[in-house]
Coordinates of C-alpha atoms and ligand atoms in Angstrom, one line a residue:
M1 CA -0.6 -0.2 0.0
K2 CA 1.0 3.5 -1.0
K3 CA 2.2 5.4 2.1
K4 CA 0.0 8.4 2.7
W5 CA 0.7 11.5 4.7
W6 CA -3.0 11.4 7.1
H7 CA -2.3 7.2 7.6
D8 CA -1.0 7.9 10.8
K9 CA -3.4 11.0 12.1
V10 CA -5.4 11.2 14.5
A11 CA -8.2 13.5 14.1
Y12 CA -10.9 15.3 16.2
Q13 CA -14.4 17.0 14.9
I14 CA -15.0 20.7 16.8
Y15 CA -19.0 21.1 16.2
P16 CA -17.8 25.0 16.6
K17 CA -21.2 26.1 18.0
S18 CA -20.5 24.5 21.3
F19 CA -17.4 24.2 21.7
L20 CA -16.3 27.2 23.2
D21 CA -17.7 30.8 23.1
T22 CA -15.4 33.6 23.2
D23 CA -17.6 36.9 23.2
G24 CA -20.1 36.4 25.6
D25 CA -22.8 35.9 22.4
G26 CA -23.5 31.9 23.6
I27 CA -22.3 30.6 20.3
G28 CA -18.8 28.6 20.5
D29 CA -16.6 30.6 18.3
L30 CA -12.8 30.8 16.1
R31 CA -11.0 32.1 19.0
G32 CA -12.1 29.6 20.9
I33 CA -11.2 26.8 18.7
I34 CA -7.6 29.4 18.6
S35 CA -7.4 29.3 22.0
K36 CA -7.8 25.7 22.0
L37 CA -5.4 23.7 19.8
D38 CA -2.8 23.3 22.6
Y39 CA -4.9 21.9 24.8
L40 CA -5.3 19.1 21.4
K41 CA -2.2 19.1 20.9
E42 CA -1.4 18.0 24.2
L43 CA -4.7 15.2 22.8
G44 CA -2.5 13.4 20.5
I45 CA -4.4 15.4 17.5
D46 CA -2.7 16.6 14.6
I47 CA -6.3 16.5 11.8
I48 CA -9.2 18.8 12.9
W49 CA -12.1 18.7 11.2
L50 CA -14.7 21.4 11.7
S51 CA -18.8 20.7 11.0
P52 CA -19.6 23.9 9.1
I53 CA -18.4 27.8 10.0
Y54 CA -20.0 29.1 6.4
K55 CA -22.2 31.5 6.3
S56 CA -25.9 30.4 7.2
P57 CA -29.4 31.0 8.7
F58 CA -28.5 28.4 11.2
V59 CA -31.5 26.1 9.7
D60 CA -29.7 22.7 10.5
Q61 CA -27.2 23.7 12.0
G62 CA -25.1 25.4 9.4
Y63 CA -25.5 22.3 7.3
D64 CA -27.2 25.1 5.0
I65 CA -24.7 27.1 3.7
S66 CA -25.5 31.1 2.5
D67 CA -22.5 31.7 0.7
Y68 CA -19.9 28.8 0.6
Y69 CA -16.0 32.0 0.4
K70 CA -17.9 34.3 3.7
I71 CA -17.4 32.4 7.5
A72 CA -20.8 33.5 9.8
E73 CA -20.2 36.2 11.9
E74 CA -22.1 34.4 14.4
F75 CA -17.9 32.7 14.2
G76 CA -15.5 35.6 13.4
T77 CA -14.4 36.3 10.5
M78 CA -11.8 36.4 7.5
E79 CA -8.5 37.0 9.2
E80 CA -9.4 35.1 12.2
F81 CA -10.1 31.7 10.5
D82 CA -6.7 32.6 8.4
E83 CA -5.3 32.6 12.0
L84 CA -6.5 29.6 12.5
L85 CA -5.3 28.3 9.8
A86 CA -1.2 29.4 10.8
E87 CA -1.5 28.1 14.0
A88 CA -2.6 24.6 13.1
K89 CA 0.6 24.7 11.1
K90 CA 2.8 26.7 13.2
R91 CA 2.0 23.0 15.4
E92 CA 2.1 21.4 12.8
M93 CA -2.1 20.5 12.6
Y94 CA -4.3 20.3 9.7
I95 CA -7.6 21.9 9.4
V96 CA -10.4 20.0 7.7
M97 CA -13.6 21.6 6.9
D98 CA -17.3 20.5 6.2
L99 CA -17.7 19.9 2.7
V100 CA -21.8 20.2 1.3
V101 CA -23.1 20.7 -1.8
N102 CA -25.6 17.6 -2.0
H103 CA -27.3 21.3 -0.7
C104 CA -26.6 24.8 -0.1
S105 CA -29.8 27.7 1.8
D106 CA -32.4 28.7 0.4
Q107 CA -31.3 31.7 0.5
H108 CA -27.7 31.2 -1.1
E109 CA -27.5 33.0 -4.2
W110 CA -27.9 30.8 -7.0
F111 CA -32.2 29.9 -4.9
R112 CA -32.6 33.5 -5.1
K113 CA -32.5 33.9 -8.9
A114 CA -34.6 30.1 -8.8
L115 CA -37.0 31.3 -7.7
A116 CA -36.7 34.8 -9.5
D117 CA -36.4 33.1 -12.9
P118 CA -37.8 30.0 -12.7
E119 CA -36.7 29.1 -16.6
G120 CA -34.0 30.9 -16.2
E121 CA -30.7 29.7 -15.4
Y122 CA -30.0 29.0 -11.9
A123 CA -33.2 27.2 -11.3
D124 CA -30.7 24.5 -13.5
Y125 CA -29.1 24.3 -10.5
F126 CA -31.6 22.4 -9.1
Y127 CA -34.3 20.1 -10.1
F128 CA -37.1 22.6 -10.7
I129 CA -39.4 19.9 -11.7
K130 CA -43.2 19.7 -13.0
G131 CA -45.6 18.3 -10.8
K132 CA -47.6 14.9 -11.5
D133 CA -51.4 15.6 -11.1
G134 CA -51.2 18.7 -9.6
K135 CA -49.7 17.2 -6.9
A136 CA -44.8 16.5 -6.0
P137 CA -43.1 14.7 -9.1
S138 CA -42.8 12.0 -6.7
N139 CA -43.4 10.5 -2.6
Y140 CA -40.7 11.1 -1.7
R141 CA -40.0 11.9 1.9
S142 CA -37.6 13.6 2.8
Y143 CA -34.5 12.5 5.6
F144 CA -36.1 14.7 8.1
G145 CA -39.6 14.0 7.0
G146 CA -42.4 15.3 5.3
S147 CA -42.6 16.0 1.1
A148 CA -39.5 15.8 -0.2
W149 CA -40.4 18.1 -2.9
E150 CA -41.9 21.3 -2.0
P151 CA -43.9 24.1 -4.7
V152 CA -42.1 26.9 -7.0
P153 CA -43.9 28.9 -6.5
G154 CA -45.2 30.6 -10.0
T155 CA -45.2 27.4 -11.4
D156 CA -46.6 23.9 -11.7
K157 CA -43.1 23.1 -10.3
Y158 CA -41.5 21.7 -7.1
Y159 CA -38.0 21.7 -6.8
L160 CA -36.6 18.7 -5.1
H161 CA -34.9 18.8 -1.1
M162 CA -33.6 15.7 0.8
F163 CA -33.4 17.1 3.7
A164 CA -35.2 20.2 5.0
K165 CA -37.4 22.3 2.5
E166 CA -34.4 25.0 3.5
Q167 CA -31.7 22.6 2.2
P168 CA -32.5 22.4 -1.6
D169 CA -30.3 19.8 -3.6
L170 CA -27.7 21.1 -5.7
N171 CA -28.4 19.3 -9.9
W172 CA -24.9 18.3 -10.5
E173 CA -26.2 17.2 -13.4
N174 CA -25.1 20.2 -14.8
P175 CA -21.7 21.3 -15.3
R176 CA -22.0 24.8 -14.9
L177 CA -22.5 24.1 -11.1
R178 CA -20.1 21.6 -10.7
R179 CA -17.3 23.3 -12.3
E180 CA -18.7 26.9 -9.3
I181 CA -18.1 23.5 -6.4
Y182 CA -14.9 23.3 -7.8
K183 CA -13.8 26.2 -8.1
M184 CA -14.7 26.9 -4.1
I185 CA -13.7 23.6 -3.0
N186 CA -10.4 24.9 -4.8
W187 CA -9.9 27.9 -3.5
W188 CA -10.1 26.7 -0.6
L189 CA -7.7 24.5 -0.3
E190 CA -5.1 26.8 -1.6
K191 CA -6.1 28.4 0.9
G192 CA -4.2 26.0 2.9
L193 CA -6.3 23.3 4.1
A194 CA -5.9 20.1 4.2
G195 CA -9.0 19.0 3.0
F196 CA -12.7 18.3 4.1
R197 CA -14.6 16.1 5.8
I198 CA -17.5 15.4 2.8
D199 CA -20.9 15.6 4.0
A200 CA -23.9 13.6 3.2
I201 CA -21.9 12.7 -0.7
I202 CA -24.0 9.9 -2.2
N203 CA -26.7 11.7 -2.2
I204 CA -25.7 13.8 -5.5
K205 CA -26.8 11.6 -7.7
K206 CA -31.0 11.8 -8.4
D207 CA -33.0 9.7 -10.7
L208 CA -33.2 11.8 -13.4
D209 CA -36.8 10.0 -13.9
F210 CA -37.6 10.4 -10.2
P211 CA -40.3 7.1 -9.5
S212 CA -42.4 7.2 -7.0
F213 CA -41.8 3.7 -4.4
E214 CA -44.2 1.5 -2.6
P215 CA -45.3 3.3 0.6
D216 CA -43.6 2.6 3.5
G217 CA -44.7 4.6 6.4
P218 CA -48.6 6.1 7.9
D219 CA -48.2 9.0 5.1
G220 CA -48.5 7.4 2.6
L221 CA -44.4 8.9 1.3
A222 CA -41.3 6.1 0.6
S223 CA -37.9 7.4 1.5
C224 CA -36.0 9.6 -0.2
V225 CA -33.3 6.8 0.3
K226 CA -34.5 3.8 -1.9
M227 CA -34.0 6.2 -5.4
V228 CA -30.7 6.8 -3.7
E229 CA -30.3 3.1 -3.0
E230 CA -31.4 1.6 -7.2
V231 CA -30.0 4.7 -8.6
Q232 CA -26.6 4.1 -10.3
G233 CA -24.1 6.1 -11.1
V234 CA -22.2 8.3 -8.7
G235 CA -19.2 7.0 -9.0
E236 CA -18.6 9.2 -12.3
L237 CA -19.9 12.6 -9.9
L238 CA -16.8 12.1 -6.8
E239 CA -14.3 10.7 -9.6
D240 CA -14.5 14.3 -11.4
M241 CA -14.8 16.3 -8.7
K242 CA -11.7 14.0 -7.4
H243 CA -10.1 15.0 -10.2
E244 CA -11.2 18.3 -10.9
T245 CA -9.7 19.5 -6.8
F246 CA -8.6 17.0 -4.3
E247 CA -6.1 14.9 -5.5
K248 CA -4.1 18.0 -7.4
Y249 CA -3.5 19.0 -3.5
D250 CA -3.1 15.7 -2.2
A251 CA -6.0 16.6 -0.1
F252 CA -8.1 14.3 3.1
T253 CA -10.9 13.6 2.7
V254 CA -13.5 11.9 4.5
A255 CA -16.4 10.8 3.6
E256 CA -20.4 10.2 4.5
V257 CA -21.4 7.3 3.1
F258 CA -24.6 5.7 3.8
N259 CA -25.8 3.2 1.2
M260 CA -23.3 2.5 -0.2
K261 CA -23.6 -0.6 -3.4
D262 CA -22.3 -4.0 -2.4
D263 CA -18.9 -3.9 -3.3
E264 CA -18.1 -0.6 -3.7
L265 CA -15.5 -0.2 -1.4
R266 CA -12.1 -0.8 -2.9
E267 CA -14.4 2.4 -5.2
F268 CA -14.5 4.4 -2.5
I269 CA -11.7 3.9 -0.2
G270 CA -9.2 1.8 -2.3
E271 CA -5.5 3.3 -3.1
D272 CA -7.0 4.7 -6.4
G273 CA -10.3 6.0 -4.4
H274 CA -13.3 7.9 -4.4
F275 CA -12.0 9.4 -1.2
S276 CA -9.3 9.1 1.4
T277 CA -11.6 7.6 3.2
M278 CA -15.7 6.6 5.1
F279 CA -16.5 7.0 8.3
D280 CA -17.7 3.3 9.1
F281 CA -21.3 3.6 10.6
S282 CA -22.0 0.0 10.7
A283 CA -21.5 0.0 14.3
H284 CA -24.4 3.2 14.8
E285 CA -26.9 1.7 12.3
L286 CA -27.5 -1.9 14.7
T287 CA -29.3 1.2 17.0
Y288 CA -31.6 2.2 14.0
G289 CA -35.0 1.5 15.2
E290 CA -38.8 0.9 12.8
N291 CA -38.6 4.0 12.3
R292 CA -37.0 7.2 12.9
W293 CA -38.1 7.9 16.5
E294 CA -37.1 4.7 18.5
S295 CA -33.5 2.7 18.8
R296 CA -32.9 -1.1 19.4
P297 CA -30.3 -1.3 23.1
I298 CA -27.4 -2.6 21.5
D299 CA -26.8 -6.4 20.9
F300 CA -22.1 -7.0 22.8
K301 CA -22.0 -9.7 20.5
E302 CA -23.6 -8.2 17.3
W303 CA -22.0 -4.6 18.2
R304 CA -18.1 -6.8 18.7
E305 CA -19.1 -9.7 15.2
T306 CA -20.1 -5.7 13.1
I307 CA -17.1 -4.4 13.8
F308 CA -15.0 -7.0 13.7
E309 CA -16.4 -7.7 9.6
S310 CA -16.4 -3.7 8.5
Q311 CA -12.6 -4.5 9.7
K312 CA -11.8 -7.4 7.8
E313 CA -14.0 -6.4 4.3
T314 CA -12.2 -2.9 4.6
E315 CA -8.2 -4.8 5.0
G316 CA -6.2 -4.9 1.8
I317 CA -8.7 -2.2 1.2
G318 CA -8.0 1.0 2.8
F319 CA -8.9 2.2 5.6
K320 CA -12.2 3.4 7.0
A321 CA -12.5 6.4 10.4
N322 CA -13.4 4.8 12.6
I323 CA -15.6 6.8 15.4
I324 CA -17.5 6.4 18.7
E325 CA -20.0 9.6 18.3
N326 CA -20.4 12.3 16.0
H327 CA -22.9 15.5 15.8
D328 CA -25.9 13.7 14.6
E329 CA -25.5 10.5 17.2
P330 CA -25.9 10.2 20.2
R331 CA -23.4 10.2 22.9
G332 CA -21.5 7.0 22.9
A333 CA -21.1 6.2 26.4
S334 CA -24.7 6.2 26.3
R335 CA -25.1 4.2 24.1
F336 CA -22.9 1.3 23.2
L337 CA -22.3 1.3 27.3
P338 CA -24.4 -0.8 29.3
E339 CA -26.1 0.5 32.6
Y340 CA -23.3 -1.2 34.8
A341 CA -20.6 0.7 32.6
Q342 CA -21.6 3.8 32.1
N343 CA -18.3 4.9 34.3
E344 CA -15.0 6.3 33.8
A345 CA -13.7 2.3 33.4
G346 CA -16.3 1.6 30.7
K347 CA -15.8 4.3 29.5
K348 CA -11.8 3.4 28.8
M349 CA -12.5 0.8 27.7
L350 CA -15.0 1.8 24.6
A351 CA -11.9 4.5 24.0
T352 CA -9.2 1.5 24.5
T353 CA -11.2 -1.0 21.5
S354 CA -11.7 2.2 20.0
I355 CA -8.8 4.2 18.9
L356 CA -6.6 1.1 19.0
L357 CA -8.3 -0.7 16.4
R358 CA -7.5 -0.4 12.0
G359 CA -8.0 2.7 10.7
I360 CA -8.1 6.6 11.1
P361 CA -9.6 7.5 15.3
F362 CA -11.4 10.4 15.2
I363 CA -12.5 12.0 18.3
Y364 CA -15.8 14.0 18.3
Q365 CA -15.4 16.9 20.9
G366 CA -16.6 16.3 24.4
Q367 CA -15.7 12.4 24.0
E368 CA -12.6 12.6 25.5
I369 CA -13.8 13.9 28.9
G370 CA -16.8 11.1 28.5
M371 CA -20.3 13.5 28.6
T372 CA -22.9 11.5 27.8
N373 CA -26.6 11.7 26.6
C374 CA -28.9 14.6 28.5
R375 CA -32.3 14.3 29.2
R376 CA -35.3 17.0 28.1
K377 CA -38.5 17.7 29.8
D378 CA -40.1 19.3 27.2
I379 CA -39.6 19.1 23.7
S380 CA -38.9 23.3 24.0
E381 CA -36.0 22.3 25.6
Y382 CA -34.7 21.0 21.7
D383 CA -33.6 23.0 18.9
D384 CA -32.2 19.9 16.1
I385 CA -34.9 20.1 13.7
S386 CA -34.3 16.7 12.9
T387 CA -35.3 16.3 16.8
I388 CA -38.6 18.5 17.2
D389 CA -39.2 16.6 13.2
Q390 CA -38.7 12.4 15.3
Y391 CA -41.3 14.0 18.4
N392 CA -44.2 14.5 16.2
E393 CA -43.8 11.3 14.7
A394 CA -43.6 9.6 16.9
I395 CA -46.5 11.5 18.7
N396 CA -48.8 11.3 16.2
A397 CA -47.9 7.4 15.9
G398 CA -50.0 7.4 19.6
C399 CA -46.7 7.4 22.2
T400 CA -47.2 9.6 25.3
V401 CA -44.6 12.4 25.9
E402 CA -42.5 11.1 27.8
E403 CA -42.1 8.1 25.2
A404 CA -41.6 10.6 22.9
L405 CA -39.1 12.3 25.1
E406 CA -37.9 9.3 26.2
C407 CA -36.6 8.3 22.2
C408 CA -35.2 11.1 22.3
Y409 CA -33.0 11.5 25.2
K410 CA -31.7 8.1 23.5
N411 CA -31.5 9.1 19.7
S412 CA -31.5 12.8 19.5
R413 CA -28.7 15.1 17.4
D414 CA -28.9 17.8 20.4
N415 CA -27.2 14.9 22.6
A416 CA -23.7 15.2 21.1
R417 CA -24.5 19.1 21.3
T418 CA -24.4 20.8 24.0
P419 CA -21.4 22.7 25.1
M420 CA -18.8 21.6 25.8
Q421 CA -17.6 21.2 29.4
W422 CA -14.4 23.0 30.1
S423 CA -15.0 24.1 33.9
A424 CA -16.8 23.6 36.5
G425 CA -17.5 27.0 37.0
K426 CA -20.3 28.9 34.9
N427 CA -21.4 27.6 32.0
A428 CA -19.0 25.1 32.2
G429 CA -16.9 27.1 30.9
F430 CA -18.4 28.0 27.6
S431 CA -19.5 31.1 28.0
A432 CA -20.0 34.1 30.0
G433 CA -23.1 34.6 28.5
T434 CA -26.2 32.9 28.1
P435 CA -25.8 29.1 26.0
W436 CA -27.4 28.6 22.6
L437 CA -27.9 25.1 23.8
A438 CA -28.7 24.6 27.6
L439 CA -26.1 22.9 29.2
N440 CA -25.8 19.2 30.6
P441 CA -25.9 19.6 34.4
N442 CA -23.5 16.7 34.8
Y443 CA -20.9 19.8 33.8
T444 CA -20.1 19.7 37.7
K445 CA -18.8 16.2 37.5
I446 CA -17.9 15.9 33.6
N447 CA -16.0 18.4 32.8
V448 CA -12.4 18.9 31.7
E449 CA -10.5 20.7 34.1
E450 CA -11.3 18.2 36.6
Q451 CA -9.4 15.6 34.6
E452 CA -7.3 17.8 33.7
K453 CA -5.9 17.6 37.8
R454 CA -5.9 13.8 37.7
E455 CA -3.5 11.0 36.2
D456 CA -6.3 8.7 36.1
S457 CA -9.2 10.9 34.0
V458 CA -10.9 9.5 31.1
L459 CA -9.5 12.6 29.7
S460 CA -5.6 11.6 30.7
Y461 CA -6.5 8.0 29.6
Y462 CA -6.9 9.6 26.3
K463 CA -3.5 11.0 26.4
K464 CA -2.0 7.5 26.6
L465 CA -4.4 5.5 23.8
T466 CA -3.0 8.3 20.8
A467 CA 0.3 8.8 23.2
L468 CA 0.6 4.9 22.4
R469 CA -1.2 4.3 18.7
K470 CA 1.9 6.7 18.0
S471 CA 4.4 6.3 19.1
P472 CA 7.9 5.7 17.2
E473 CA 7.8 2.6 18.1
Y474 CA 4.6 1.3 17.7
R475 CA 3.4 3.8 15.3
E476 CA 3.7 1.3 12.2
T477 CA 1.5 -1.4 13.9
F478 CA -1.2 0.6 15.1
T479 CA -1.3 2.5 11.4
Y480 CA -1.1 -0.7 9.2
G481 CA -0.9 -4.1 11.0
K482 CA -4.2 -5.7 10.2
C483 CA -6.5 -6.6 12.9
V484 CA -7.6 -10.2 13.5
P485 CA -10.4 -10.7 16.5
K486 CA -9.9 -12.4 19.9
Y487 CA -11.3 -15.0 21.9
E488 CA -14.0 -14.9 20.1
D489 CA -16.0 -17.2 21.8
E490 CA -16.1 -15.7 24.8
E491 CA -19.2 -14.5 25.5
E492 CA -19.2 -10.1 26.8
I493 CA -14.9 -10.2 26.1
F494 CA -13.9 -7.7 23.0
A495 CA -10.9 -8.5 21.9
Y496 CA -7.7 -8.2 18.8
C497 CA -4.8 -8.8 17.7
R498 CA -3.5 -5.7 15.8
V499 CA -0.4 -7.4 13.6
P500 CA 2.6 -5.9 11.9
E501 CA 3.3 -5.9 8.6
D502 CA 7.2 -7.4 8.6
G503 CA 5.8 -10.6 11.5
G504 CA 7.2 -8.0 14.5
H505 CA 5.8 -7.9 18.0
Q506 CA 1.8 -9.1 17.8
I507 CA -0.4 -6.0 20.2
L508 CA -2.9 -7.5 22.1
V509 CA -5.7 -4.9 22.7
A510 CA -8.3 -7.0 25.2
A511 CA -11.3 -5.3 27.3
N512 CA -13.7 -7.5 30.0
F513 CA -17.8 -5.6 29.0
G514 CA -19.2 -8.1 31.0
K515 CA -20.3 -7.0 35.1
E516 CA -17.6 -9.3 36.5
P517 CA -14.8 -10.7 36.2
H518 CA -12.6 -12.5 33.5
T519 CA -9.5 -14.7 33.1
L520 CA -8.2 -15.6 29.5
K521 CA -5.5 -17.6 29.2
L522 CA -2.6 -16.1 27.3
D523 CA 0.1 -17.6 24.4
S524 CA 3.1 -16.4 26.3
S525 CA 4.7 -16.0 29.9
G526 CA 6.4 -12.4 28.2
A527 CA 3.2 -10.1 27.6
E528 CA 4.1 -6.3 28.0
I529 CA 1.5 -4.3 29.4
L530 CA 1.9 -1.6 27.6
L531 CA -1.3 0.1 28.7
T532 CA -4.2 -0.2 31.4
N533 CA -6.8 1.0 33.1
T534 CA -7.0 -1.1 36.1
A535 CA -5.2 0.4 38.9
D536 CA -3.0 -3.2 40.1
Q537 CA -0.6 -3.2 37.5
A538 CA 2.2 -5.3 39.6
D539 CA -0.8 -7.7 40.1
M540 CA -1.4 -8.3 36.6
K541 CA 2.0 -8.4 35.4
K542 CA 2.6 -10.9 37.9
E543 CA -0.5 -13.3 37.1
I544 CA 0.6 -12.4 33.4
Q545 CA 4.3 -14.3 34.2
K546 CA 3.0 -16.6 36.7
K547 CA 0.0 -18.4 35.3
Q548 CA 0.2 -17.2 31.8
E549 CA -2.8 -15.3 31.8
L550 CA -4.6 -12.2 32.3
T551 CA -7.6 -11.4 34.4
L552 CA -8.7 -8.2 33.4
P553 CA -12.1 -6.7 35.7
S554 CA -15.7 -5.6 35.0
C555 CA -15.5 -2.7 32.8
G556 CA -11.4 -3.2 31.8
T557 CA -8.9 -3.3 30.1
A558 CA -5.4 -4.0 28.6
V559 CA -2.7 -3.7 25.6
L560 CA -0.4 -6.0 25.9
L561 CA 3.5 -6.9 23.6
L562 CA 3.0 -9.9 23.0
Ligands
ISL601 O1 -28.5 9.4 4.9 C1 -28.6 9.1 5.3 C2 -29.7 7.6 6.9 O2 -29.8 6.7 5.8 C3 -29.5 10.8 6.4 O3 -28.5 9.8 8.3 C4 -28.5 11.7 6.1 O4 -27.5 11.0 5.5 C5 -27.2 12.3 7.8 O5 -27.6 12.1 8.2 C6 -26.8 13.2 6.4 O6 -26.3 14.1 7.9 C7 -25.3 15.3 6.8 O7 -26.4 16.5 6.7 C8 -27.4 16.4 6.8 C9 -27.5 17.0 8.3 O8 -28.2 17.7 9.2 C10 -26.5 16.5 9.3 O9 -26.2 16.9 10.7 C11 -24.6 16.0 8.2 O10 -23.7 14.7 8.9 C12 -27.7 17.2 6.2 O11 -26.9 18.6 5.7

């Protein structure tokens, strides 16, 4: 495999609105990010992905861009952005922005011009399609609920929006539109950006016949994802984009891809793939419920198997980007850990099994201190457009308010969007003003300041993990070594070996997700402990040497050089 500059890097996602507010408006900003670069450097971060910071009406928190060349005033100025780039560079860190090009905002000048002249050239930047029998062109339900079509005022046409109606889909079949997008991408790369996280990109290819599908819900609509699953040809668009932009700059690209067709992995992330990498959502998909508002609890064995399958599938092809959580997903500690493991030991265990997998680790802000989901008493306390829609759907389907709120507690995207917990002080040190979204009240216990003081905190442990992964001795093994599952017969053990390509020492990563202690037989008594979350390293060492065994308490984890 040809080595690339980003193969051995550790990435961190910042959700700017909730990261750190320095001007007291309750919204995080670029100054806040600049002031925390050293914090991130110490955490072992190389690549920073910023969720959208472009000008936007924030109907979908910046994923509705009204000017791709401007920084949202809420976040700061272009000068501050340039400063961020320069400060990151000084620290040998890389900045990656969010590329949201399946759609833009209805406030973007392209869309305004399109509405002003629905027969003009800008209408062709979007999908303005004639209705059928006085109704929408097809029965698609948007990702956020309701029809994916909205009437174009004063015409018999509708425009397509796979997400909110304020997020009209861009017409990628139009070469002029594509040129505009490529120009914009290159403009940012010229500035010194290291690359992009690419939003919802699979959706850019449409079936231009827009066929209707069998309804799959009481609303008589069919999820727009059906069209995405059936249509062919997204690869040509993605290749074109890559050649015209990323490739020229050796940029790092990480794609958000759901609903890829079988056997397309090599085309997406192989050596000459469309992207550098793409997120592995396979474990997250396990908790998706029958409908948009429900979720299923995690079944440990199914979860373990899914992760290993994904690792296996990727080996020899490329790298996936491993995440526990992001701004769209509930907090990992609340989702993947059984109740009894939702403590510091459990959070370290979850971190160990994820960060040391083969692939590019992404840490989402607050994950490094073990932030959790947040319970709310009323739907008015949520801000997210998708959560509010899910809540309403749940109520319409007959759920009680309590039941619908419980679903939000488990699934809401706002779980991950509560402000970053920097300290136990006012507003968790996030803002001197009123935070745009209420804090998780547990900030008095879970916060950076407290954890920085403590050697045994989740934060301190994350630092050790990233340091181990990137240490000169083991970097190659953790980057390129195979991931071979171990102890699969043990019901509650998550274990794998990272096997170096040159046949050198293997590294065992083992974790006990069970409630009781568990003893594993080792192949040798010479194993060296590289990292563990249990206090008693001396006892562990003795046991390995004398009995050739490793006993892990409940939520115990250990990394051993075999
Ligand atoms: O495709 C999906 C499920 O099969 C959706 O989950 C979809 O891919 C996902 O919601 C896309 O998310 C991204 O784009 C959205 C934005 O709201 C999210 O925050 C972003 O991560 C629209 O831009």
